[in-house]
Coordinates of C-alpha atoms in Angstrom, one line a residue:
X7 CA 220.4 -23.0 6.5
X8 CA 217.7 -20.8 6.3
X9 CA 217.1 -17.9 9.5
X10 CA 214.0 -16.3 9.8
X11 CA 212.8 -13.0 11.7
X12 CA 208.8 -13.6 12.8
X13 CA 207.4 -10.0 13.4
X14 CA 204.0 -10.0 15.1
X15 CA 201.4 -7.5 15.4
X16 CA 200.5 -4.5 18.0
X17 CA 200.2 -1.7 16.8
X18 CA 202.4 1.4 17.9
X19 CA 204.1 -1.6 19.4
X20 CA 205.3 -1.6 15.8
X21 CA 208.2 0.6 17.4
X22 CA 209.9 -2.2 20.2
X23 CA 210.7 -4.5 17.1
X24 CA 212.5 -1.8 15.0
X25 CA 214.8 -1.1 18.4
X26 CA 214.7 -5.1 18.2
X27 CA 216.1 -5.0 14.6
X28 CA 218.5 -2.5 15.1
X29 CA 220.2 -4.7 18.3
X30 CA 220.0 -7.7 15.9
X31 CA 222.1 -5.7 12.9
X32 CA 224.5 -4.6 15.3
X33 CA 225.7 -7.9 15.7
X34 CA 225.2 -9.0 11.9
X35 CA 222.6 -11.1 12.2
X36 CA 220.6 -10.8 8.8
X37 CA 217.5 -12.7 7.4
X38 CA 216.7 -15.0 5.0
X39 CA 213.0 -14.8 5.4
X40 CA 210.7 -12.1 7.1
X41 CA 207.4 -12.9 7.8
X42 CA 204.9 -10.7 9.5
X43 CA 201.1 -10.4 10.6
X44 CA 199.6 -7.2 10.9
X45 CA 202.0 -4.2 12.0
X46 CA 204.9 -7.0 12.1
X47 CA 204.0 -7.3 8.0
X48 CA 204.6 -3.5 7.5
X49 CA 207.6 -4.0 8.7
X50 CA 208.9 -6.9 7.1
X51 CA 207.6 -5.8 3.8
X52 CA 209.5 -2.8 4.1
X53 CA 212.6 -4.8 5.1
X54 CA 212.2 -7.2 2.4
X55 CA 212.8 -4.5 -0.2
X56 CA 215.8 -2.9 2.4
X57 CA 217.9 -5.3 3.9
X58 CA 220.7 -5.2 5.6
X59 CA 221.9 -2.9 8.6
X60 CA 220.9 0.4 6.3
X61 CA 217.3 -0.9 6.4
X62 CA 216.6 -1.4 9.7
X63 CA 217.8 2.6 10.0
X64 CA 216.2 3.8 7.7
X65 CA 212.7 1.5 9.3
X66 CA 213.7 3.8 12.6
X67 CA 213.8 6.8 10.9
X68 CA 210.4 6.5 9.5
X69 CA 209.3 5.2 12.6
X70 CA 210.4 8.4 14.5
X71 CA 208.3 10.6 12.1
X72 CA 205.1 8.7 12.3
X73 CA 201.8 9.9 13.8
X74 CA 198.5 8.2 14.8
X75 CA 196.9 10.6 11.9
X76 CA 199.6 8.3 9.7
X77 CA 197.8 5.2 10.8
X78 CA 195.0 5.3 12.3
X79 CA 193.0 8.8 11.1
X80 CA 189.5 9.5 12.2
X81 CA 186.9 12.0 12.0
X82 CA 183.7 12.9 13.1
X83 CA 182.1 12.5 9.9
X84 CA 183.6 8.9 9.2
X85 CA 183.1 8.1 12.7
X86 CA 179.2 9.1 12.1
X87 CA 179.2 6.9 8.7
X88 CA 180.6 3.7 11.0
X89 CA 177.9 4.3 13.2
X90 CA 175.4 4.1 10.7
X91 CA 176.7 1.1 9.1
X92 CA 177.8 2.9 6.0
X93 CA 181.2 2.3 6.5
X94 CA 183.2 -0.9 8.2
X95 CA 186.2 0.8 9.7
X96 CA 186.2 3.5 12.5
X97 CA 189.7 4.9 10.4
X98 CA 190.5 6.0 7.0
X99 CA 192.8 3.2 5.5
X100 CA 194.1 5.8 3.0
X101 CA 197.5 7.7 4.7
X102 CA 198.4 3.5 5.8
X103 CA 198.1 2.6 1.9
X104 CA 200.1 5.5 0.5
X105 CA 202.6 5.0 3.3
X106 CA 203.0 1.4 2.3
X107 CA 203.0 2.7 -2.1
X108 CA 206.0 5.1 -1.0
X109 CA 208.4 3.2 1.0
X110 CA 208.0 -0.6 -0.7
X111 CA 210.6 -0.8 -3.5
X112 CA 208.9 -3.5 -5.3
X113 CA 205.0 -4.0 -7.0
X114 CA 204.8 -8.0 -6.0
X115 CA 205.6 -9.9 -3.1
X116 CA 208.0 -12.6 -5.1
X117 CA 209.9 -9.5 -6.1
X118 CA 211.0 -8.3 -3.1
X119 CA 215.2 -8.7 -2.8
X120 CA 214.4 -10.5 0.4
X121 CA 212.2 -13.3 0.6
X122 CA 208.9 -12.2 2.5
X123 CA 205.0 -13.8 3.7
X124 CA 202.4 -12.0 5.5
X125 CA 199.7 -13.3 7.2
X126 CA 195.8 -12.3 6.7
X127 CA 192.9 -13.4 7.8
X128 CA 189.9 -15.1 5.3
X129 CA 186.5 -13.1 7.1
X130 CA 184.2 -15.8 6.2
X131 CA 186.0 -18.4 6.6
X132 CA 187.9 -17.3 10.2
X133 CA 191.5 -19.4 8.6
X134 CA 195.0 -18.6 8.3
X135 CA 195.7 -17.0 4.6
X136 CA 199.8 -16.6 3.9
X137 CA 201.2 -14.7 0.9
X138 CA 204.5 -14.9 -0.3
X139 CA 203.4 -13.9 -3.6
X140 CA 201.0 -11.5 -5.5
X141 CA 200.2 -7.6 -5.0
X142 CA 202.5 -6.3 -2.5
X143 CA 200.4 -3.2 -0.8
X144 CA 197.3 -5.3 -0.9
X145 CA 198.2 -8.2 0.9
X146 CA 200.2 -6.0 3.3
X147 CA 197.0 -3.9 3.8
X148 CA 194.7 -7.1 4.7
X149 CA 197.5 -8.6 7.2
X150 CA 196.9 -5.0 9.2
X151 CA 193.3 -4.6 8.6
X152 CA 192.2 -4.7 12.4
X153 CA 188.3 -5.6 12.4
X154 CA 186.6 -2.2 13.5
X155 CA 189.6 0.2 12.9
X156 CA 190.1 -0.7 9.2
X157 CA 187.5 -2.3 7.0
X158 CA 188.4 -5.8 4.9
X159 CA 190.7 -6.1 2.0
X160 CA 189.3 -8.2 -0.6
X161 CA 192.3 -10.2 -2.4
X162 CA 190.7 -12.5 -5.7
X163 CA 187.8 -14.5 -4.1
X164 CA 188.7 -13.9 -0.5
X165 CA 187.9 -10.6 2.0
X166 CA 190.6 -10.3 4.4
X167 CA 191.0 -8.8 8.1
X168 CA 194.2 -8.6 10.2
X169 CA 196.4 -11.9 10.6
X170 CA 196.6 -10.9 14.2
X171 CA 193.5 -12.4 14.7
X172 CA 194.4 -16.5 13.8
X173 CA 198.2 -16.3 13.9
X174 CA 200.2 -12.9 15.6
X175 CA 203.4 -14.5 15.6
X176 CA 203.6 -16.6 12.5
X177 CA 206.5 -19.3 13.8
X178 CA 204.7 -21.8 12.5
X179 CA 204.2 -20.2 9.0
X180 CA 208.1 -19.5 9.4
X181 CA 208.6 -23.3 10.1
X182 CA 206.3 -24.6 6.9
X183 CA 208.7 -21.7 4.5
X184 CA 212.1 -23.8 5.8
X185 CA 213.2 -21.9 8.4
X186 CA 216.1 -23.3 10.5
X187 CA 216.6 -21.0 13.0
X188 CA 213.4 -18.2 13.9
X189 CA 214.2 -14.7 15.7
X190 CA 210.5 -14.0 17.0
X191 CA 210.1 -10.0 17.9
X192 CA 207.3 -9.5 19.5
X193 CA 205.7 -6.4 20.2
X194 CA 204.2 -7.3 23.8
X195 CA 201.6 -5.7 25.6
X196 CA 201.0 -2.6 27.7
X197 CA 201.2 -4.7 31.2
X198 CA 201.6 -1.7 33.3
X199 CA 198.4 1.0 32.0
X200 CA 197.0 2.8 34.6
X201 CA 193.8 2.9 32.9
X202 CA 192.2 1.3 30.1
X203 CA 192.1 2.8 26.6
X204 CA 189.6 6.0 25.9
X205 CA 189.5 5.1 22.5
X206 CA 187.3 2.4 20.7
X207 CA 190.6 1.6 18.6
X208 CA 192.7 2.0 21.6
X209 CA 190.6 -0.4 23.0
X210 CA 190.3 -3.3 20.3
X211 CA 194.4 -3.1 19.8
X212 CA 195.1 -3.6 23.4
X213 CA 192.2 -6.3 23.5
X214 CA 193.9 -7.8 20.8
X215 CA 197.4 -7.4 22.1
X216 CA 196.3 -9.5 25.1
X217 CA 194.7 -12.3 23.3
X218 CA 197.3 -12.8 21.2
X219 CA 200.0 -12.9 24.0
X220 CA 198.8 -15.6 25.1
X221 CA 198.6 -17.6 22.3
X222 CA 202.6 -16.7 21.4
X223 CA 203.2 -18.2 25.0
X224 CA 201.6 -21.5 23.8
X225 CA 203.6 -21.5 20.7
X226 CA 206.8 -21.0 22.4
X227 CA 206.0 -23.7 24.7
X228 CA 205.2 -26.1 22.1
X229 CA 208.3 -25.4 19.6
X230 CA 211.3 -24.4 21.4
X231 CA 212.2 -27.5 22.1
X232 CA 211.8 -28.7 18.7
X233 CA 213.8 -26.0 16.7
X234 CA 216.4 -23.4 16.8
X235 CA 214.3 -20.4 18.1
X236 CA 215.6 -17.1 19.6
X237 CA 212.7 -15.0 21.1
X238 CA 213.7 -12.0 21.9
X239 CA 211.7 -10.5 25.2
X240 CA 209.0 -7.6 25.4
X241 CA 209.8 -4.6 27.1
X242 CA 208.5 -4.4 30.4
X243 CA 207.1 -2.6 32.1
X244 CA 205.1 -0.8 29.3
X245 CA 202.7 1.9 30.1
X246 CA 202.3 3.0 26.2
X247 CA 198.8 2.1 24.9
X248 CA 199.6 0.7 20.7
X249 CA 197.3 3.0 19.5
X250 CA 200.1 5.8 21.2
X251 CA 202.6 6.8 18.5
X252 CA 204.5 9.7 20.6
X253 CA 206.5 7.4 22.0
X254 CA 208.0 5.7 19.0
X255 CA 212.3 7.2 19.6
X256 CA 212.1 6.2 23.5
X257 CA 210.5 2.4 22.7
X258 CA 213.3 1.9 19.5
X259 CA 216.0 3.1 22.1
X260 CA 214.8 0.5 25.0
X261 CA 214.1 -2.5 22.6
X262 CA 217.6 -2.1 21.2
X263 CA 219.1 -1.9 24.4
X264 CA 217.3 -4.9 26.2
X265 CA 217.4 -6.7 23.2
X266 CA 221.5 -6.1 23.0
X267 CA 221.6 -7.2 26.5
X268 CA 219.6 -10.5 25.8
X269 CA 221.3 -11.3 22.5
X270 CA 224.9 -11.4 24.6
X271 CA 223.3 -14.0 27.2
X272 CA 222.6 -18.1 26.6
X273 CA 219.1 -18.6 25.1
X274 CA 217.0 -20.0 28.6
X275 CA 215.7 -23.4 28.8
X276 CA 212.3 -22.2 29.1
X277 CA 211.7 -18.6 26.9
X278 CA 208.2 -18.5 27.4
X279 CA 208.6 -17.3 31.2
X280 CA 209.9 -13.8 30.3
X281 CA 205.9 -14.2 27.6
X282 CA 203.9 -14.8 30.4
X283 CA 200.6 -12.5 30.9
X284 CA 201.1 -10.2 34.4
X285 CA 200.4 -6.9 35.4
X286 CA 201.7 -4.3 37.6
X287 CA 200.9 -1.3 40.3
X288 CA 200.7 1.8 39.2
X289 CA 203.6 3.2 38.0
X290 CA 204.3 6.8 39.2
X291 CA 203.0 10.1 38.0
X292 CA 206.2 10.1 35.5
X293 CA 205.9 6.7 34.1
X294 CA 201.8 6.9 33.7
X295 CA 201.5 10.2 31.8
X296 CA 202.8 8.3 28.6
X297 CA 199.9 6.1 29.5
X298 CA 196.2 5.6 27.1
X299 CA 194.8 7.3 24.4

């Protein structure tokens, strides 16, 4: 029996599945395979090369330190270049690529002590590209290469962009690798912003963050009555924009608390319910402040 975790994309989002993780290893449930798409490869990849319950800590702990300037650095210089066409992301993909060189224990993605597959995007061609083998940092860096924030990764013959874009929440890539059972941890969406994102990449991750929702509530509707699937729900409500990184300790703490709670109840007859797109009021003066960027 082979048991899968699916991590999809979203960002700063990135935090709810480590909170997710941590609920999962305190009740011993390890992977066989990880498979990821965008921020969801980042962390797989690093958990391929950590496993076990010391991982997932030590995933949290990095998580806790991490700052937009980390991820997503900009500057009115490169900002000027984009503009101009000289340049096809609005953020400097550097500080994301020596973050990934310094925390993955392993060169190649058939290496890693835990089986692992990200999910990229072919530019040109607009289809689903998997790896499970070949330079670690470089596929990892096309599955999170989110068109206008990052530019393409080209991998042998083929530019990449984020796997966000064809496939979020890779269950079906999970499926086609042997999986049995599939633990899908998504990140969600901010449902509950009092305003939309100032940013132009705070904007094109929530954009993105919405489109792909609704896709994973297809997905879940098509296959959970055809395999042994566990997904775990998205916090709610969330005011935190994922471009928003001061967040991180508070969304790990929540995620591994709901997620506890929903591990110790019977899986529903219909998991897609607790997916489904909504929105909410405004939340009070409190709850909005940790609101857009």
């Amino acid at each position: 029996m082979v048991t899968a975790l699916v991590l999809s994309g979203g960002g700063s989002l990135g935090a709810v599945q480590v909170g997710m993780l941590l609920a999962l290893a305190d009740r011993g449930v390890e992977a066989d395979l990880l498979v990821g798409s965008s921020v969801g490869a980042l962390n797989a990849a690093f958990l391929a090369g950590h496993p076990g319950a010391a991982g997932v800590r030590e995933l949290a702990r990095i998580w806790v330190k991490l700052r937009r300037t980390d991820i997503f650095p900009t500057d009115a210089p490169r900002l000027l270049r984009a503009v101009a066409g000289r340049v096809s992301g609005l953020a400097d993909p550097g500080p994301l690529r020596a973050l990934m060189h310094k925390n993955l224990t392993y060169r190649r993605l058939e290496d890693a002590p835990r089986r692992v597959a990200v999910v990229a995007t072919d530019v040109l061609a607009g289809e689903e590209v998997v790896y499970g083998e070949g330079p670690a940092v470089e596929a990892v860096m096309a599955s999170a290469a989110l068109p206008a924030a990052f530019p393409p990764v080209r991998i042998g013959h083929r530019l990449l962009m984020d796997g966000g874009v064809v496939n979020n929440t890779p269950i079906s890539v999970a499926r086609r690798l042997g999986a049995d059972t599939i633990y899908v941890l998504p990140t969600g969406y901010a449902c509950a912003l009092s305003e939309a994102p100032r940013s132009p990449v705070g904007m094109a991750l929530h954009a993105v963050t919405l489109a792909i929702q609704q896709r994973l509530v297809a997905d879940v509707r098509a296959l959970q009555d055809r395999i042994d699937l566990h997904v775990a729900p998205p916090l709610c409500p969330l005011t935190i924009s994922p471009i928003d990184f001061r967040h991180t300790a508070s969304l790990i703490d929540r995620a591994r608390s709901a997620t506890g709670s929903w591990l110790d109840r019977p899986v529903p007859s219909d998991q897609a319910r607790n997916l489904a797109m909504h929105s909410h009021a405004i939340l009070d003066t409190a709850a909005a402040s940790s609101g857009p960027t």
